[in-house]
PDB file of C-alpha atoms and ligand atoms in Angstrom:
ATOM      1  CA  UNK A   1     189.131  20.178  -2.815  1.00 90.00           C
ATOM      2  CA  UNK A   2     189.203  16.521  -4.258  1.00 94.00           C
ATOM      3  CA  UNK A   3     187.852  14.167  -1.908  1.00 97.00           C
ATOM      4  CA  UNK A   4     188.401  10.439  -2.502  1.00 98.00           C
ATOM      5  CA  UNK A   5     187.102   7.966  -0.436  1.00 98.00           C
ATOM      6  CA  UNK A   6     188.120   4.260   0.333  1.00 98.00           C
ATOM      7  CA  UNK A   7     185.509   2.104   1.164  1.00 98.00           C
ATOM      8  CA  UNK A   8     185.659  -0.254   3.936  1.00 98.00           C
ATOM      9  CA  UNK A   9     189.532  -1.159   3.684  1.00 97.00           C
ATOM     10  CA  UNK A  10     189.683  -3.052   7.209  1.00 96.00           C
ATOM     11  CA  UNK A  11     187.624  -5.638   4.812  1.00 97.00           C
ATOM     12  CA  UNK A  12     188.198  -5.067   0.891  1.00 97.00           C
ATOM     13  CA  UNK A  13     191.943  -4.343   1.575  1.00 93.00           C
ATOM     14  CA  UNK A  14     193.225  -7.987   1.700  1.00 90.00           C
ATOM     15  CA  UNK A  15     195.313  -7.157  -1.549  1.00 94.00           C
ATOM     16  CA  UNK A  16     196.382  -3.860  -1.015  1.00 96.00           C
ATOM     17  CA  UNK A  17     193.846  -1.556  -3.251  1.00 97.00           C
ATOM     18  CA  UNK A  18     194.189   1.019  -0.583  1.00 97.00           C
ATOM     19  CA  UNK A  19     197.309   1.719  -2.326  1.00 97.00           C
ATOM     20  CA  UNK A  20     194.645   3.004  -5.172  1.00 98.00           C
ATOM     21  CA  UNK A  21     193.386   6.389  -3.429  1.00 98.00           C
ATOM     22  CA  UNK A  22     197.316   6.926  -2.758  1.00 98.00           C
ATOM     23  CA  UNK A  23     198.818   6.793  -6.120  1.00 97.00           C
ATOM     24  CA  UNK A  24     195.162   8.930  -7.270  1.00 97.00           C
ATOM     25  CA  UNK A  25     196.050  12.002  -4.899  1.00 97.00           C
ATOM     26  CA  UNK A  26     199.518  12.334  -4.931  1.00 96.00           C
ATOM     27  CA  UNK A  27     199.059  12.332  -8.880  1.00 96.00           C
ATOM     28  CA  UNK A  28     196.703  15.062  -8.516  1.00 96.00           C
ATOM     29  CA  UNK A  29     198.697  16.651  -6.032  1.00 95.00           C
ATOM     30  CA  UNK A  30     201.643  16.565  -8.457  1.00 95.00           C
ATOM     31  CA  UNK A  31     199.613  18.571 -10.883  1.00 94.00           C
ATOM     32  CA  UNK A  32     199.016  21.251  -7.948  1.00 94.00           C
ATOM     33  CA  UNK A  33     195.397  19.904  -7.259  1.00 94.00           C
ATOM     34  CA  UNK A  34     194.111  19.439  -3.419  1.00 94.00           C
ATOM     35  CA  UNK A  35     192.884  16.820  -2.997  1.00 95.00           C
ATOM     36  CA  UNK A  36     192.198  14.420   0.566  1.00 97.00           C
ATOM     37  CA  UNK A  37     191.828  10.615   0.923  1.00 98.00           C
ATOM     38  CA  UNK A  38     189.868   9.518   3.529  1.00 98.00           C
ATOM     39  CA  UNK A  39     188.316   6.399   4.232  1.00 97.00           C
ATOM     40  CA  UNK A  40     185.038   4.692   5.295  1.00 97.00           C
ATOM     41  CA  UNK A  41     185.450   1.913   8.211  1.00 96.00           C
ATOM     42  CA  UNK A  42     182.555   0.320   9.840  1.00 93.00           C
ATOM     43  CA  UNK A  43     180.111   2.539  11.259  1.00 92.00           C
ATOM     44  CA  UNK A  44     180.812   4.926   9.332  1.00 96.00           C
ATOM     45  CA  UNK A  45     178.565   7.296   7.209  1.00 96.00           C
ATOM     46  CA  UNK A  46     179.540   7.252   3.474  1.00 98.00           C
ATOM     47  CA  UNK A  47     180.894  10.980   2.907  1.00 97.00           C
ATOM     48  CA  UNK A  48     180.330  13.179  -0.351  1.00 97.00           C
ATOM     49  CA  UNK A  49     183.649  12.519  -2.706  1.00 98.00           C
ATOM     50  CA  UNK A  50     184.586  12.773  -6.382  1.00 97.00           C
ATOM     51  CA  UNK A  51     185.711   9.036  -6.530  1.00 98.00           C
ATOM     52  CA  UNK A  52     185.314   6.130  -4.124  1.00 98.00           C
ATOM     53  CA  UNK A  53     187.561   2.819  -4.225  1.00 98.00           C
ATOM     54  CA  UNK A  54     186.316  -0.676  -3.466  1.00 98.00           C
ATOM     55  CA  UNK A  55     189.284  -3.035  -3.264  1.00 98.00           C
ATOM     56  CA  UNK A  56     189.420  -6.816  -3.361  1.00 97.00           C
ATOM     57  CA  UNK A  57     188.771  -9.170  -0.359  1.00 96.00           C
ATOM     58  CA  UNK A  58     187.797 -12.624   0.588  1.00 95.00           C
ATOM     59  CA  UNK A  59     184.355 -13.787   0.790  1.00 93.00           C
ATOM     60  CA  UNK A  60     182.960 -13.225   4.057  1.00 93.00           C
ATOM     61  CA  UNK A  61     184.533  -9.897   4.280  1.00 96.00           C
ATOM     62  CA  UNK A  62     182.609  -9.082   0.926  1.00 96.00           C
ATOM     63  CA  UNK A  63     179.495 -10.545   1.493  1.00 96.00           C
ATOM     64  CA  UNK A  64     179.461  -8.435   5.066  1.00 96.00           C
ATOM     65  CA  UNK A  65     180.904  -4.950   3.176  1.00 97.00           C
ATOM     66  CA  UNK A  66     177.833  -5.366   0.882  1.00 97.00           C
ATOM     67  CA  UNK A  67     175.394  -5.767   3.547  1.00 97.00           C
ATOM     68  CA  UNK A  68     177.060  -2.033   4.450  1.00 97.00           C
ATOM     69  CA  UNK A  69     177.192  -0.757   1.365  1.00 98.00           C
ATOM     70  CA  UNK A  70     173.287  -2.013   0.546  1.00 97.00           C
ATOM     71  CA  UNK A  71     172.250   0.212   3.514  1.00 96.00           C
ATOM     72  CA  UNK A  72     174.513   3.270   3.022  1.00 97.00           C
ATOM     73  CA  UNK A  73     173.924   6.248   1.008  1.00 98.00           C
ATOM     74  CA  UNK A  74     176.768   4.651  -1.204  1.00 98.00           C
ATOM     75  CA  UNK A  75     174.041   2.735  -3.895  1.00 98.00           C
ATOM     76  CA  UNK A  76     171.793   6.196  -4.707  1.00 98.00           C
ATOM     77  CA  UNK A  77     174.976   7.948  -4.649  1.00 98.00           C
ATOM     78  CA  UNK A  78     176.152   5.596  -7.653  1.00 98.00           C
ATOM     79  CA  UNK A  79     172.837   5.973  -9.105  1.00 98.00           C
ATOM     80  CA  UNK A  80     173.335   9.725  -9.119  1.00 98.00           C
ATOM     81  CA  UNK A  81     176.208   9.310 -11.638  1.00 97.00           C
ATOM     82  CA  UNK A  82     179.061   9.143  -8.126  1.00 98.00           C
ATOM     83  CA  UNK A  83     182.325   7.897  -9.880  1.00 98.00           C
ATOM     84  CA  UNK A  84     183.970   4.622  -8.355  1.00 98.00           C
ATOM     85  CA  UNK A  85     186.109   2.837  -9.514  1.00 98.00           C
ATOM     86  CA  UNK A  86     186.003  -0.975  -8.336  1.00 98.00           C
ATOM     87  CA  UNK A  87     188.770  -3.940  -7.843  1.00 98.00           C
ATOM     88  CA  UNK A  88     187.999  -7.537  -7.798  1.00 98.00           C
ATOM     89  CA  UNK A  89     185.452  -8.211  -5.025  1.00 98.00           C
ATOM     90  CA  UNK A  90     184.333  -4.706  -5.429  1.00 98.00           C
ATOM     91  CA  UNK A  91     183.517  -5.418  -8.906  1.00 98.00           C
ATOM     92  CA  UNK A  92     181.408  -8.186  -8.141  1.00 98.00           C
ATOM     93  CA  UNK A  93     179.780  -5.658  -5.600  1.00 98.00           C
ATOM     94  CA  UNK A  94     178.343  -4.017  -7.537  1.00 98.00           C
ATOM     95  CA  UNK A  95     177.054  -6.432 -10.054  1.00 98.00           C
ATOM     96  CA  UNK A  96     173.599  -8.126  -9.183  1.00 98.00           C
ATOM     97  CA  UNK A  97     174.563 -11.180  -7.615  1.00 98.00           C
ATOM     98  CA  UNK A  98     177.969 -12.941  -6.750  1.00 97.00           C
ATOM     99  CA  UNK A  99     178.878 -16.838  -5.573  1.00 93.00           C
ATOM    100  CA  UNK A 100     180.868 -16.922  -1.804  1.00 78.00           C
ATOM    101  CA  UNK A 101     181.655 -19.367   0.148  1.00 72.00           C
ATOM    102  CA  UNK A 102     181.251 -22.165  -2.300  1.00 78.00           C
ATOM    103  CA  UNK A 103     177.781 -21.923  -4.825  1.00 80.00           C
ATOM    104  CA  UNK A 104     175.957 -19.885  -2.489  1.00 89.00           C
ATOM    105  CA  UNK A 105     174.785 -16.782  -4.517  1.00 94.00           C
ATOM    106  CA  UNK A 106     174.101 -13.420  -2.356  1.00 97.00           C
ATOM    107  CA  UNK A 107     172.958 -10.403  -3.864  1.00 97.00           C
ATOM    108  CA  UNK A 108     174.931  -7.388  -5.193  1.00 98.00           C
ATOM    109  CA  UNK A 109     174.169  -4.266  -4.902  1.00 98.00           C
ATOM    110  CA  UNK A 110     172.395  -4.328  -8.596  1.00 98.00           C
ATOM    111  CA  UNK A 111     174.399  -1.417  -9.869  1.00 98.00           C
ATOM    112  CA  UNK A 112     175.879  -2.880 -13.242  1.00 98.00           C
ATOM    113  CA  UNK A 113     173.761  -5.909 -15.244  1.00 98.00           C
ATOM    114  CA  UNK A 114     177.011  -8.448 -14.435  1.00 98.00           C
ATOM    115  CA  UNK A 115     176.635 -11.744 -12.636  1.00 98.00           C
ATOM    116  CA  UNK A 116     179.351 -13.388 -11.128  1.00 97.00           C
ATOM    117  CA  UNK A 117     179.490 -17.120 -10.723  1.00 96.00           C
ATOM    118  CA  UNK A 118     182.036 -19.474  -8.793  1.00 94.00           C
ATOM    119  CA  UNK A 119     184.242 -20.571 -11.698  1.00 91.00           C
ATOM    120  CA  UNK A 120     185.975 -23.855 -12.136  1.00 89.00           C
ATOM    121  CA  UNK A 121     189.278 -22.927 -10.822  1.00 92.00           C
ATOM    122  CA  UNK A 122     191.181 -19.693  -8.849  1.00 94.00           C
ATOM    123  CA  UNK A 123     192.650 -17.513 -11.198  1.00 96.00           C
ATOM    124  CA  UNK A 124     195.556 -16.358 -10.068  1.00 97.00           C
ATOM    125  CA  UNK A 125     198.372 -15.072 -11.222  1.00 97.00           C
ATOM    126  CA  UNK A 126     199.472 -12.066 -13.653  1.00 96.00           C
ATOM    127  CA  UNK A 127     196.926  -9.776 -15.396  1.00 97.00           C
ATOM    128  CA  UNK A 128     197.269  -8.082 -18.497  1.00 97.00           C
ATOM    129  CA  UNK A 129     194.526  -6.345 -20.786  1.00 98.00           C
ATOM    130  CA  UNK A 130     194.129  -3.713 -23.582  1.00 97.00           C
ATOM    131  CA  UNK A 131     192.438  -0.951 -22.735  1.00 98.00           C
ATOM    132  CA  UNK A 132     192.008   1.651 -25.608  1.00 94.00           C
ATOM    133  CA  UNK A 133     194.912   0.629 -27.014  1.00 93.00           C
ATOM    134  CA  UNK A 134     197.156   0.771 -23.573  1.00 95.00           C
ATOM    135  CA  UNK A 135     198.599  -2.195 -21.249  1.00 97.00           C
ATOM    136  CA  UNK A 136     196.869  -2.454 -17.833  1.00 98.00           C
ATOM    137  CA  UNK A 137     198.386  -4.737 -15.969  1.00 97.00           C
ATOM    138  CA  UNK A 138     198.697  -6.454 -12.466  1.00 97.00           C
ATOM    139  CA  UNK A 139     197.918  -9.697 -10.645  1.00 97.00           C
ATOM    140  CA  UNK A 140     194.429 -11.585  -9.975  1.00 98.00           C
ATOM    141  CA  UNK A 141     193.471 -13.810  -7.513  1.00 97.00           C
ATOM    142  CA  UNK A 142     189.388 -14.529  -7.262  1.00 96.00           C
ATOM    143  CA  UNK A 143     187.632 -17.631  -7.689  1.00 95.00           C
ATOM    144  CA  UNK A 144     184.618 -15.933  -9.772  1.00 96.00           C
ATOM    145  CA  UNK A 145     183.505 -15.771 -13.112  1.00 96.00           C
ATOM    146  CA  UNK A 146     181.832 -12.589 -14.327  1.00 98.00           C
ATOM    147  CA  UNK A 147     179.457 -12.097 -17.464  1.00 98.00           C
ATOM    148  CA  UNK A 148     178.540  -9.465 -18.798  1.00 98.00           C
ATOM    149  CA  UNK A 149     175.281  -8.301 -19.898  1.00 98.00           C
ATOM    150  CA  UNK A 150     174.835  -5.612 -22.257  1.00 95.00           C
ATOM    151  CA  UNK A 151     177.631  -4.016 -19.995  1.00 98.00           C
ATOM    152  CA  UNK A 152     181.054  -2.588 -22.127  1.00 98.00           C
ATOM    153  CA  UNK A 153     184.259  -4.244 -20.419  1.00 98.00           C
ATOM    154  CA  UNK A 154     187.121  -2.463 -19.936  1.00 98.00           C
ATOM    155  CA  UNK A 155     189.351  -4.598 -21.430  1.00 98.00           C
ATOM    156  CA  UNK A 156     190.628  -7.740 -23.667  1.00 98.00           C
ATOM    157  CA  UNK A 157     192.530  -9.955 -21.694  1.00 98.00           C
ATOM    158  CA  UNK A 158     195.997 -10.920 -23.425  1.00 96.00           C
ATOM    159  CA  UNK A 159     197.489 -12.653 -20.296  1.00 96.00           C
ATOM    160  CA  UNK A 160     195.658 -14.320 -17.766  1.00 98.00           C
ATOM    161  CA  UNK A 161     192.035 -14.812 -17.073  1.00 98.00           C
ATOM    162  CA  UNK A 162     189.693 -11.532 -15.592  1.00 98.00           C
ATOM    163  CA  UNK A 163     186.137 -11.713 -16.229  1.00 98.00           C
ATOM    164  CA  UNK A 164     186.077 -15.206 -17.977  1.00 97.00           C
ATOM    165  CA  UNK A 165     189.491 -15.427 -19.877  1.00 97.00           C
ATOM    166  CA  UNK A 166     188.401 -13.233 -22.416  1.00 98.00           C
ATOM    167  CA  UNK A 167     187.414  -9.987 -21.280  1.00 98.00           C
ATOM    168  CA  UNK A 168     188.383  -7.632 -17.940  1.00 98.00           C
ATOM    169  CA  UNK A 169     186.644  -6.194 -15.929  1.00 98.00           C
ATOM    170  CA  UNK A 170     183.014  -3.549 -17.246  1.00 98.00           C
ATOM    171  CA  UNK A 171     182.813   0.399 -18.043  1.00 98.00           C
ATOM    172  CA  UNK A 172     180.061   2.822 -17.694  1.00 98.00           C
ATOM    173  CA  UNK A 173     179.622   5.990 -16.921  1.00 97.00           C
ATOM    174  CA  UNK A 174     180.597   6.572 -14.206  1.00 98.00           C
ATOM    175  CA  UNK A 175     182.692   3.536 -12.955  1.00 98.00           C
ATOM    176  CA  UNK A 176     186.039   2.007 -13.641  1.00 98.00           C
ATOM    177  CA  UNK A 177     186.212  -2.184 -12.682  1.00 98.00           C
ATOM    178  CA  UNK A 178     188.746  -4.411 -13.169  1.00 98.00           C
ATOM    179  CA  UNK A 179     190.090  -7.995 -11.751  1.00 98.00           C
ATOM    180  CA  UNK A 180     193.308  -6.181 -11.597  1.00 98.00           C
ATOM    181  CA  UNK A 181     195.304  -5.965  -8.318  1.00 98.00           C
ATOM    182  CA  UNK A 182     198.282  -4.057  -8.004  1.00 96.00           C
ATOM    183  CA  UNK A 183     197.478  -1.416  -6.669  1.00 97.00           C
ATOM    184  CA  UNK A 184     196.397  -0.823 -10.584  1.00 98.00           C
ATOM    185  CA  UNK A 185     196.450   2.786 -10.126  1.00 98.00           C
ATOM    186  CA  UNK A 186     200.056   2.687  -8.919  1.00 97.00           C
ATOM    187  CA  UNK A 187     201.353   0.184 -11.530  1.00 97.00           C
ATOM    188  CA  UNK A 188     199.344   1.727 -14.730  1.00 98.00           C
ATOM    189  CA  UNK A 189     199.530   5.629 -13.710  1.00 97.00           C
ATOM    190  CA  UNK A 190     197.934   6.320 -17.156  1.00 97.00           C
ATOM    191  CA  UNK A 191     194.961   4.711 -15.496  1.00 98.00           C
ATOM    192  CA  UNK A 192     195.449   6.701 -12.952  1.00 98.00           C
ATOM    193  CA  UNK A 193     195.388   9.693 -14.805  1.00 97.00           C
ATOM    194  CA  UNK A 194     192.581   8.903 -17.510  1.00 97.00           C
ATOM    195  CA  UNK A 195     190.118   8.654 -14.137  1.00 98.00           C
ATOM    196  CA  UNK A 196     191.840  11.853 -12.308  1.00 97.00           C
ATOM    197  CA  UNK A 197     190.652  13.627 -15.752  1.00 96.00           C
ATOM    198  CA  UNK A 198     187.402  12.173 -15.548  1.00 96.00           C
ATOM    199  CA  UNK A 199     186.783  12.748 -12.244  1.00 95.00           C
ATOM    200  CA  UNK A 200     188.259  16.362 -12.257  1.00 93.00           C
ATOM    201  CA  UNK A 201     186.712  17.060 -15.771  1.00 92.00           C
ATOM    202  CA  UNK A 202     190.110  18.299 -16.724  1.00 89.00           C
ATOM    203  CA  UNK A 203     193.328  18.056 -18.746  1.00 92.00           C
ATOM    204  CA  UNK A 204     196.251  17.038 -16.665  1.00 94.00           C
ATOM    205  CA  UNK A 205     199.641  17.737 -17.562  1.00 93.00           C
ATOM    206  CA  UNK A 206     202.055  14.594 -18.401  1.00 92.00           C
ATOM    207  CA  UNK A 207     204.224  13.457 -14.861  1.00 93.00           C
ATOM    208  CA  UNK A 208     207.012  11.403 -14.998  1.00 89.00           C
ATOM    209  CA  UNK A 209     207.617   9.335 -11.878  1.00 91.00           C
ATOM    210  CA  UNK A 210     209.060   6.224 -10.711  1.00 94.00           C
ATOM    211  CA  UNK A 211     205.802   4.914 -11.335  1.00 93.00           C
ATOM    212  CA  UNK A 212     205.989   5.641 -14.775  1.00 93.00           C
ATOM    213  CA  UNK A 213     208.944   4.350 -15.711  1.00 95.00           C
ATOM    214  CA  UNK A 214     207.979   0.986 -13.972  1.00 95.00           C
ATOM    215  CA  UNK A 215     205.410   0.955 -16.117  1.00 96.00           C
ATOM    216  CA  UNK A 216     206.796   1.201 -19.228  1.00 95.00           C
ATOM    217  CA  UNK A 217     209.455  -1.927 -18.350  1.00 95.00           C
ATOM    218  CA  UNK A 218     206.466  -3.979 -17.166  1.00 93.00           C
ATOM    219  CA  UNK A 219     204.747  -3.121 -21.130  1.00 93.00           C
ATOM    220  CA  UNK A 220     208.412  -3.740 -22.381  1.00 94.00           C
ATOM    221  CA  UNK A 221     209.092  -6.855 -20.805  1.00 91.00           C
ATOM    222  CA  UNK A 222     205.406  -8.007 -21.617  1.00 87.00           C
ATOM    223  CA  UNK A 223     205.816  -6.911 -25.229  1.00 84.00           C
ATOM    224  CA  UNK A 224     208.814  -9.653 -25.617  1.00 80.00           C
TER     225      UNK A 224
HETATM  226  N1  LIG B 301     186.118 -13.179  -2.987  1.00 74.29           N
HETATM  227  C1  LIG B 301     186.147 -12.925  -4.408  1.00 74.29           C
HETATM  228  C2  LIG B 301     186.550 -14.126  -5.250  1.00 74.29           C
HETATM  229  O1  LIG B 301     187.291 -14.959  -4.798  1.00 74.29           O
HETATM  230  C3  LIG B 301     187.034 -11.725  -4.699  1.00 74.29           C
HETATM  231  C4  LIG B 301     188.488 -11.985  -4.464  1.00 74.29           C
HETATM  232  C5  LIG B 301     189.321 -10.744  -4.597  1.00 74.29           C
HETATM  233  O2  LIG B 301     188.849  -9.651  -4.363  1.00 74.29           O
HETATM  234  N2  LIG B 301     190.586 -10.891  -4.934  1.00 74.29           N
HETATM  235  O3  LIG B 301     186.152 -14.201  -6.396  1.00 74.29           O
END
């Protein structure tokens, strides 16, 4: 059995990542895989899983959900090679420190060498990147301004702004981050399925949904 695991969604689900561990297990379950999605609300003890999800919220909510996550088995978990992948506030999260509520910097969890600072202006709006070649795309809406340090992004930003204007979101190992909102898992199901393989440590068989198909106008119509 696949377990994956939202974290905290009563305050990182502002912009509707939850949607995330969705799209991942019905995709697996498509391909005849069990898998469950549970998820991790306050008070709660972070459970074993093969992926967790940190979504995008606003800044008190995030500041508070890393206070959680500093004192939950969640950060040696991560350091033990536990696969996440990480949206917007999540990805600052993780990083080692992040700007809310105005200048004032708080500290990250210290997972990934990124440091996110309050940046001029909100960046909002569509999201597009290349990612090994492939379109990932959704919408943004954060007010910081990541750098990287030594850290791989995911992607080159061809429309809109992500990290810094330049570059989306970091890869490692083990984790997946992006600026993009969407759910990005539902909108870019390649995504989708390039972590399910990770995760699973297998080949999965091509799907065609609805999903799929959307995707493909969105590269189309982006493409024009
Ligand atoms: N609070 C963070 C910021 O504004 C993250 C926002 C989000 O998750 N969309 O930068």
């Amino acid at each position: 059995m696949t377990t994956i695991c939202i974290l905290y969604p009563d305050l990182l689900g502002t912009y509707g990542d939850g949607g995330n561990g969705l799209a991942a297990v019905e995709r697996a379950r498509r391909r005849g895989l069990e898998a469950e999605l549970v998820s991790v609300g306050l008070g709660d003890e972070v459970p074993d899983a093969s992926l967790y999800l940190l979504g995008g919220g606003e800044d008190g909510p995030q500041r508070l959900a890393t206070d959680l996550l500093r004192g939950s088995s969640f950060v040696s978990r991560v350091r033990d090679g536990a696969n996440v992948l990480a949206v917007c506030a999540g990805l600052q999260i993780l990083g080692m420190t992040f700007c809310v509520e105005g200048d004032d910097e708080f500290e990250g969890l210290g997972l990934v060498d990124v440091v996110t600072l309050r940046g001029e202006r909100r960046s909002v709006g569509e999201l597009a990147s290349r990612v090994d070649g492939q379109l990932l795309v959704g919408f943004e809406n954060h007010g910081g301004r990541t750098t990287l340090h030594g850290v791989d992004a995911l992607g080159t930003v061809i429309k809109g702004r992500g990290n810094d204007g330049t570059l989306d979101g970091y890869r490692t190992k083990n984790i997946w981050a992006t600026y993009a909102h969407g759910p990005v898992l539902a909108m870019n199901p390649w995504f989708c399925d390039e972590i399910l393989a990770a995760v699973l440590g297998a080949e999965l068989e091509p799907l065609t949904s609805v999903a799929d198909q959307l995707y493909q106008e969105r590269c189309r119509v982006l493409s024009a």
